[in-house]
């Protein structure tokens, strides 16, 4: 940005020097043209920024009113803030036009260049031109809004919003239920593991006692051998 500004400044300086030194254009004429260009740029700035902010704030106030008519809650502070911004920007825009016109008229009076009075008049007339243009733009946008609301009414949008909120609540409820089921399954699994461990411990204890009892028998060695084989089978099955 700075490089472009420097380049433009150098070009303007070089052009001014060429016009004064080689083309024979009086310096006063160049100064008048330069001041005229500055006045035009400043007029564009006045017609753009403060007026745009003022009209945008008024549009916000209108949207707040429409939303409240549709049942949408909007904090009261928002509307008051938008009205304050619109009022201040309107005062700033009108004051900018009037002060600029007075400054240009005073400079023209002391410099003796009658063309400055035309710029002063432009500043004053632009005070009425911009609101008129904004009003036409507002009517055009209003027609578009009416057509859009005819196709997609705000009530439909509100109904869709309610449906989305209901679906969101249902989704959150299902998520909580799934988490609860997961917790219950984890608890049941832990209980089954404890029961299985307890059953294995009891079977091991019973097998040990049974083996001790069998070892105490002295007669019928084949029966003892068969019982021991059965005992080994019982031990191997829980594992």
C-alpha atoms as a printed R data frame, in Angstrom:
    type eleno elety resid chain resno       x        y       z
1   ATOM     1    CA   UNK     A     1   0.000    0.000   0.000
2   ATOM     2    CA   UNK     A     2   2.785    2.425   0.912
3   ATOM     3    CA   UNK     A     3   4.692    1.598  -2.278
4   ATOM     4    CA   UNK     A     4   1.627    2.346  -4.414
5   ATOM     5    CA   UNK     A     5   1.052    5.626  -2.601
6   ATOM     6    CA   UNK     A     6   4.702    6.596  -3.109
7   ATOM     7    CA   UNK     A     7   4.552    5.666  -6.793
8   ATOM     8    CA   UNK     A     8   1.387    7.710  -7.355
9   ATOM     9    CA   UNK     A     9   2.920   10.683  -5.523
10  ATOM    10    CA   UNK     A    10   6.011   10.533  -7.713
11  ATOM    11    CA   UNK     A    11   3.909   10.341 -10.870
12  ATOM    12    CA   UNK     A    12   1.768   13.306  -9.808
13  ATOM    13    CA   UNK     A    13   4.866   15.336  -8.926
14  ATOM    14    CA   UNK     A    14   6.534   14.498 -12.225
15  ATOM    15    CA   UNK     A    15   3.386   15.357 -14.184
16  ATOM    16    CA   UNK     A    16   3.019   18.660 -12.322
17  ATOM    17    CA   UNK     A    17   6.652   19.591 -12.986
18  ATOM    18    CA   UNK     A    18   6.299   18.739 -16.665
19  ATOM    19    CA   UNK     A    19   3.112   20.792 -17.019
20  ATOM    20    CA   UNK     A    20   4.659   23.814 -15.271
21  ATOM    21    CA   UNK     A    21   8.136   23.726 -16.825
22  ATOM    22    CA   UNK     A    22   7.514   22.421 -20.325
23  ATOM    23    CA   UNK     A    23   3.812   22.791 -21.109
24  ATOM    24    CA   UNK     A    24   3.583   26.315 -19.698
25  ATOM    25    CA   UNK     A    25   0.517   25.639 -17.539
26  ATOM    26    CA   UNK     A    26   0.263   28.194 -14.700
27  ATOM    27    CA   UNK     A    27   0.870   26.806 -11.228
28  ATOM    28    CA   UNK     A    28  -2.328   28.416  -9.940
29  ATOM    29    CA   UNK     A    29  -4.330   26.440 -12.497
30  ATOM    30    CA   UNK     A    30  -2.723   23.203 -11.385
31  ATOM    31    CA   UNK     A    31  -3.455   24.044  -7.758
32  ATOM    32    CA   UNK     A    32  -7.082   24.703  -8.628
33  ATOM    33    CA   UNK     A    33  -7.310   21.365 -10.424
34  ATOM    34    CA   UNK     A    34  -5.651   19.583  -7.499
35  ATOM    35    CA   UNK     A    35  -8.009   21.160  -4.982
36  ATOM    36    CA   UNK     A    36 -10.941   20.249  -7.198
37  ATOM    37    CA   UNK     A    37  -9.802   16.614  -7.287
38  ATOM    38    CA   UNK     A    38  -9.412   16.609  -3.499
39  ATOM    39    CA   UNK     A    39 -12.920   18.058  -3.130
40  ATOM    40    CA   UNK     A    40 -14.365   15.348  -5.367
41  ATOM    41    CA   UNK     A    41 -12.614   12.586  -3.428
42  ATOM    42    CA   UNK     A    42 -13.829   14.042  -0.131
43  ATOM    43    CA   UNK     A    43 -17.364   14.263  -1.533
44  ATOM    44    CA   UNK     A    44 -17.223   10.564  -2.422
45  ATOM    45    CA   UNK     A    45 -16.055    9.769   1.121
46  ATOM    46    CA   UNK     A    46 -18.907   11.794   2.627
47  ATOM    47    CA   UNK     A    47 -21.433   10.094   0.379
48  ATOM    48    CA   UNK     A    48 -20.167    6.627   1.284
49  ATOM    49    CA   UNK     A    49 -19.111    5.887   4.850
50  ATOM    50    CA   UNK     A    50 -21.365    7.863   7.233
51  ATOM    51    CA   UNK     A    51 -24.471    7.451   5.100
52  ATOM    52    CA   UNK     A    52 -23.871    3.701   4.663
53  ATOM    53    CA   UNK     A    53 -23.517    3.213   8.413
54  ATOM    54    CA   UNK     A    54 -26.646    5.233   9.104
55  ATOM    55    CA   UNK     A    55 -28.781    3.321   6.603
56  ATOM    56    CA   UNK     A    56 -27.368   -0.036   7.742
57  ATOM    57    CA   UNK     A    57 -28.277    0.772  11.356
58  ATOM    58    CA   UNK     A    58 -31.814    1.726  10.295
59  ATOM    59    CA   UNK     A    59 -32.080   -1.564   8.438
60  ATOM    60    CA   UNK     A    60 -31.098   -3.389  11.624
61  ATOM    61    CA   UNK     A    61 -33.877   -1.578  13.511
62  ATOM    62    CA   UNK     A    62 -36.359   -2.682  10.852
63  ATOM    63    CA   UNK     A    63 -35.169   -6.296  11.022
64  ATOM    64    CA   UNK     A    64 -35.516   -6.281  14.808
65  ATOM    65    CA   UNK     A    65 -39.114   -5.085  14.507
66  ATOM    66    CA   UNK     A    66 -39.941   -7.794  11.952
67  ATOM    67    CA   UNK     A    67 -38.334  -10.473  14.127
68  ATOM    68    CA   UNK     A    68 -40.365   -9.389  17.143
69  ATOM    69    CA   UNK     A    69 -43.554   -9.539  15.097
70  ATOM    70    CA   UNK     A    70 -42.664  -13.151  14.282
71  ATOM    71    CA   UNK     A    71 -42.174  -14.016  17.947
72  ATOM    72    CA   UNK     A    72 -38.374  -13.986  17.977
73  ATOM    73    CA   UNK     A    73 -36.971  -12.498  21.167
74  ATOM    74    CA   UNK     A    74 -34.431   -9.694  20.610
75  ATOM    75    CA   UNK     A    75 -32.797   -7.866  23.546
76  ATOM    76    CA   UNK     A    76 -34.044   -4.300  23.923
77  ATOM    77    CA   UNK     A    77 -30.496   -2.985  24.145
78  ATOM    78    CA   UNK     A    78 -29.780   -4.076  20.578
79  ATOM    79    CA   UNK     A    79 -32.531   -1.888  19.135
80  ATOM    80    CA   UNK     A    80 -31.514    1.130  21.201
81  ATOM    81    CA   UNK     A    81 -27.886    0.707  20.163
82  ATOM    82    CA   UNK     A    82 -28.837    0.516  16.478
83  ATOM    83    CA   UNK     A    83 -31.017    3.628  16.778
84  ATOM    84    CA   UNK     A    84 -28.163    5.513  18.468
85  ATOM    85    CA   UNK     A    85 -25.709    4.554  15.722
86  ATOM    86    CA   UNK     A    86 -28.167    5.570  12.991
87  ATOM    87    CA   UNK     A    87 -28.831    8.931  14.643
88  ATOM    88    CA   UNK     A    88 -25.161    9.736  15.213
89  ATOM    89    CA   UNK     A    89 -24.125    8.752  11.699
90  ATOM    90    CA   UNK     A    90 -26.924   10.888  10.240
91  ATOM    91    CA   UNK     A    91 -25.769   13.917  12.239
92  ATOM    92    CA   UNK     A    92 -22.162   13.246  11.239
93  ATOM    93    CA   UNK     A    93 -23.051   12.933   7.548
94  ATOM    94    CA   UNK     A    94 -25.134   16.126   7.414
95  ATOM    95    CA   UNK     A    95 -22.556   18.041   9.459
96  ATOM    96    CA   UNK     A    96 -19.818   16.801   7.133
97  ATOM    97    CA   UNK     A    97 -21.654   18.138   4.095
98  ATOM    98    CA   UNK     A    98 -22.414   21.506   5.692
99  ATOM    99    CA   UNK     A    99 -18.930   22.030   7.151
100 ATOM   100    CA   UNK     A   100 -17.275   21.001   3.879
101 ATOM   101    CA   UNK     A   101 -19.475   23.417   1.928
102 ATOM   102    CA   UNK     A   102 -18.631   26.261   4.338
103 ATOM   103    CA   UNK     A   103 -14.889   25.533   4.168
104 ATOM   104    CA   UNK     A   104 -14.911   25.412   0.373
105 ATOM   105    CA   UNK     A   105 -16.939   28.634   0.197
106 ATOM   106    CA   UNK     A   106 -14.530   30.445   2.553
107 ATOM   107    CA   UNK     A   107 -11.474   29.251   0.613
108 ATOM   108    CA   UNK     A   108 -13.131   30.283  -2.643
109 ATOM   109    CA   UNK     A   109 -13.991   33.713  -1.261
110 ATOM   110    CA   UNK     A   110 -10.393   34.468  -0.282
111 ATOM   111    CA   UNK     A   111  -8.809   32.854  -3.344
112 ATOM   112    CA   UNK     A   112 -11.099   34.522  -5.844
113 ATOM   113    CA   UNK     A   113 -11.782   31.306  -7.753
114 ATOM   114    CA   UNK     A   114 -15.485   31.185  -8.522
115 ATOM   115    CA   UNK     A   115 -15.395   27.467  -9.355
116 ATOM   116    CA   UNK     A   116 -15.199   26.697  -5.638
117 ATOM   117    CA   UNK     A   117 -18.765   27.875  -5.157
118 ATOM   118    CA   UNK     A   118 -19.913   25.077  -7.439
119 ATOM   119    CA   UNK     A   119 -18.224   22.530  -5.206
120 ATOM   120    CA   UNK     A   120 -19.858   24.099  -2.156
121 ATOM   121    CA   UNK     A   121 -23.208   23.772  -3.885
122 ATOM   122    CA   UNK     A   122 -22.446   20.137  -4.744
123 ATOM   123    CA   UNK     A   123 -21.765   19.407  -1.082
124 ATOM   124    CA   UNK     A   124 -25.103   20.879  -0.054
125 ATOM   125    CA   UNK     A   125 -27.082   19.222  -2.852
126 ATOM   126    CA   UNK     A   126 -25.478   15.862  -2.106
127 ATOM   127    CA   UNK     A   127 -27.082   16.039   1.341
128 ATOM   128    CA   UNK     A   128 -30.432   15.496  -0.386
129 ATOM   129    CA   UNK     A   129 -29.194   13.267  -3.222
130 ATOM   130    CA   UNK     A   130 -27.864   10.468  -1.033
131 ATOM   131    CA   UNK     A   131 -31.022    9.999   1.077
132 ATOM   132    CA   UNK     A   132 -33.086    9.998  -2.121
133 ATOM   133    CA   UNK     A   133 -30.845    7.345  -3.655
134 ATOM   134    CA   UNK     A   134 -30.908    5.345  -0.435
135 ATOM   135    CA   UNK     A   135 -34.701    5.513  -0.353
136 ATOM   136    CA   UNK     A   136 -34.898    4.102  -3.879
137 ATOM   137    CA   UNK     A   137 -32.442    1.356  -2.905
138 ATOM   138    CA   UNK     A   138 -34.541    0.648   0.192
139 ATOM   139    CA   UNK     A   139 -37.678    0.277  -1.911
140 ATOM   140    CA   UNK     A   140 -35.866   -2.094  -4.264
141 ATOM   141    CA   UNK     A   141 -34.579   -4.187  -1.356
142 ATOM   142    CA   UNK     A   142 -38.016   -4.135   0.259
143 ATOM   143    CA   UNK     A   143 -39.596   -5.549  -2.905
144 ATOM   144    CA   UNK     A   144 -36.976   -8.313  -2.937
145 ATOM   145    CA   UNK     A   145 -37.654   -9.047   0.722
146 ATOM   146    CA   UNK     A   146 -41.400   -9.274   0.131
147 ATOM   147    CA   UNK     A   147 -40.835  -11.700  -2.721
148 ATOM   148    CA   UNK     A   148 -38.416  -13.785  -0.650
149 ATOM   149    CA   UNK     A   149 -40.795  -13.898   2.324
150 ATOM   150    CA   UNK     A   150 -43.604  -14.942  -0.006
151 ATOM   151    CA   UNK     A   151 -41.518  -17.951  -1.076
152 ATOM   152    CA   UNK     A   152 -39.913  -18.679   2.305
153 ATOM   153    CA   UNK     A   153 -42.071  -17.157   5.064
154 ATOM   154    CA   UNK     A   154 -40.499  -16.395   8.405
155 ATOM   155    CA   UNK     A   155 -43.020  -18.706  10.084
156 ATOM   156    CA   UNK     A   156 -41.601  -21.617   8.096
157 ATOM   157    CA   UNK     A   157 -38.140  -20.655   9.246
158 ATOM   158    CA   UNK     A   158 -39.347  -20.545  12.858
159 ATOM   159    CA   UNK     A   159 -40.994  -23.966  12.467
160 ATOM   160    CA   UNK     A   160 -37.777  -25.389  11.052
161 ATOM   161    CA   UNK     A   161 -35.846  -23.894  13.943
162 ATOM   162    CA   UNK     A   162 -38.232  -25.519  16.438
163 ATOM   163    CA   UNK     A   163 -37.844  -28.855  14.673
164 ATOM   164    CA   UNK     A   164 -34.068  -28.565  14.769
165 ATOM   165    CA   UNK     A   165 -34.194  -27.768  18.482
166 ATOM   166    CA   UNK     A   166 -36.462  -30.779  19.102
167 ATOM   167    CA   UNK     A   167 -34.148  -33.063  17.111
168 ATOM   168    CA   UNK     A   168 -31.155  -31.706  19.005
169 ATOM   169    CA   UNK     A   169 -32.847  -32.403  22.341
170 ATOM   170    CA   UNK     A   170 -33.775  -35.935  21.217
171 ATOM   171    CA   UNK     A   171 -30.214  -36.563  20.061
172 ATOM   172    CA   UNK     A   172 -28.828  -35.403  23.399
173 ATOM   173    CA   UNK     A   173 -31.313  -37.628  25.250
174 ATOM   174    CA   UNK     A   174 -30.354  -40.656  23.153
175 ATOM   175    CA   UNK     A   175 -26.684  -39.913  23.768
176 ATOM   176    CA   UNK     A   176 -27.260  -39.896  27.519
177 ATOM   177    CA   UNK     A   177 -29.229  -43.157  27.321
178 ATOM   178    CA   UNK     A   178 -26.474  -44.819  25.295
179 ATOM   179    CA   UNK     A   179 -23.913  -43.706  27.857
180 ATOM   180    CA   UNK     A   180 -26.072  -45.116  30.676
181 ATOM   181    CA   UNK     A   181 -26.472  -48.437  28.824
182 ATOM   182    CA   UNK     A   182 -22.711  -48.573  28.297
183 ATOM   183    CA   UNK     A   183 -22.142  -48.012  32.008
184 ATOM   184    CA   UNK     A   184 -24.633  -50.748  32.910
185 ATOM   185    CA   UNK     A   185 -23.008  -53.167  30.438
186 ATOM   186    CA   UNK     A   186 -19.586  -52.462  31.929
187 ATOM   187    CA   UNK     A   187 -20.945  -53.112  35.427
188 ATOM   188    CA   UNK     A   188 -22.622  -56.354  34.274
189 ATOM   189    CA   UNK     A   189 -19.405  -57.514  32.605
190 ATOM   190    CA   UNK     A   190 -17.439  -56.813  35.771
191 ATOM   191    CA   UNK     A   191 -20.037  -58.762  37.794
192 ATOM   192    CA   UNK     A   192 -19.817  -61.740  35.422
193 ATOM   193    CA   UNK     A   193 -16.034  -61.732  35.648
194 ATOM   194    CA   UNK     A   194 -16.215  -61.740  39.442
195 ATOM   195    CA   UNK     A   195 -18.779  -64.573  39.397
196 ATOM   196    CA   UNK     A   196 -16.641  -66.599  36.977
197 ATOM   197    CA   UNK     A   197 -13.581  -66.090  39.136
198 ATOM   198    CA   UNK     A   198 -15.515  -67.134  42.251
199 ATOM   199    CA   UNK     A   199 -16.873  -70.230  40.486
200 ATOM   200    CA   UNK     A   200 -13.392  -71.234  39.347
201 ATOM   201    CA   UNK     A   201 -12.085  -70.791  42.874
202 ATOM   202    CA   UNK     A   202 -14.858  -72.952  44.312
203 ATOM   203    CA   UNK     A   203 -14.341  -75.680  41.716
204 ATOM   204    CA   UNK     A   204 -10.625  -75.706  42.463
205 ATOM   205    CA   UNK     A   205 -11.335  -75.991  46.176
206 ATOM   206    CA   UNK     A   206 -13.838  -78.809  45.635
207 ATOM   207    CA   UNK     A   207 -11.400  -80.655  43.373
208 ATOM   208    CA   UNK     A   208  -8.655  -80.360  45.987
209 ATOM   209    CA   UNK     A   209 -10.926  -81.707  48.713
210 ATOM   210    CA   UNK     A   210 -12.126  -84.485  46.432
211 ATOM   211    CA   UNK     A   211  -8.545  -85.462  45.637
212 ATOM   212    CA   UNK     A   212  -7.657  -85.503  49.313
213 ATOM   213    CA   UNK     A   213 -10.633  -87.741  49.968
214 ATOM   214    CA   UNK     A   214  -9.660  -90.087  47.145
215 ATOM   215    CA   UNK     A   215  -6.090  -90.225  48.377
216 ATOM   216    CA   UNK     A   216  -7.421  -91.438  51.710
217 ATOM   217    CA   UNK     A   217  -8.933  -94.530  50.087
218 ATOM   218    CA   UNK     A   218  -6.753  -97.640  49.998
219 ATOM   219    CA   UNK     A   219  -8.923 -100.224  48.229
220 ATOM   220    CA   UNK     A   220 -10.083 -100.470  44.606
221 ATOM   221    CA   UNK     A   221  -7.180  -98.790  42.809
222 ATOM   222    CA   UNK     A   222  -8.973  -98.705  39.415
223 ATOM   223    CA   UNK     A   223 -11.861  -96.712  40.825
224 ATOM   224    CA   UNK     A   224  -9.405  -94.319  42.371
225 ATOM   225    CA   UNK     A   225  -7.562  -93.919  39.045
226 ATOM   226    CA   UNK     A   226 -10.859  -93.242  37.212
227 ATOM   227    CA   UNK     A   227 -11.936  -90.709  39.775
228 ATOM   228    CA   UNK     A   228  -8.594  -88.938  39.482
229 ATOM   229    CA   UNK     A   229  -8.959  -88.803  35.678
230 ATOM   230    CA   UNK     A   230 -12.443  -87.336  36.102
231 ATOM   231    CA   UNK     A   231 -11.039  -84.835  38.553
232 ATOM   232    CA   UNK     A   232  -8.394  -83.739  36.026
233 ATOM   233    CA   UNK     A   233 -11.120  -83.373  33.399
234 ATOM   234    CA   UNK     A   234 -13.178  -81.186  35.743
235 ATOM   235    CA   UNK     A   235 -10.135  -79.035  36.470
236 ATOM   236    CA   UNK     A   236  -9.289  -78.628  32.796
237 ATOM   237    CA   UNK     A   237 -12.858  -77.700  31.718
238 ATOM   238    CA   UNK     A   238 -13.242  -74.315  33.570
239 ATOM   239    CA   UNK     A   239  -9.845  -73.196  32.271
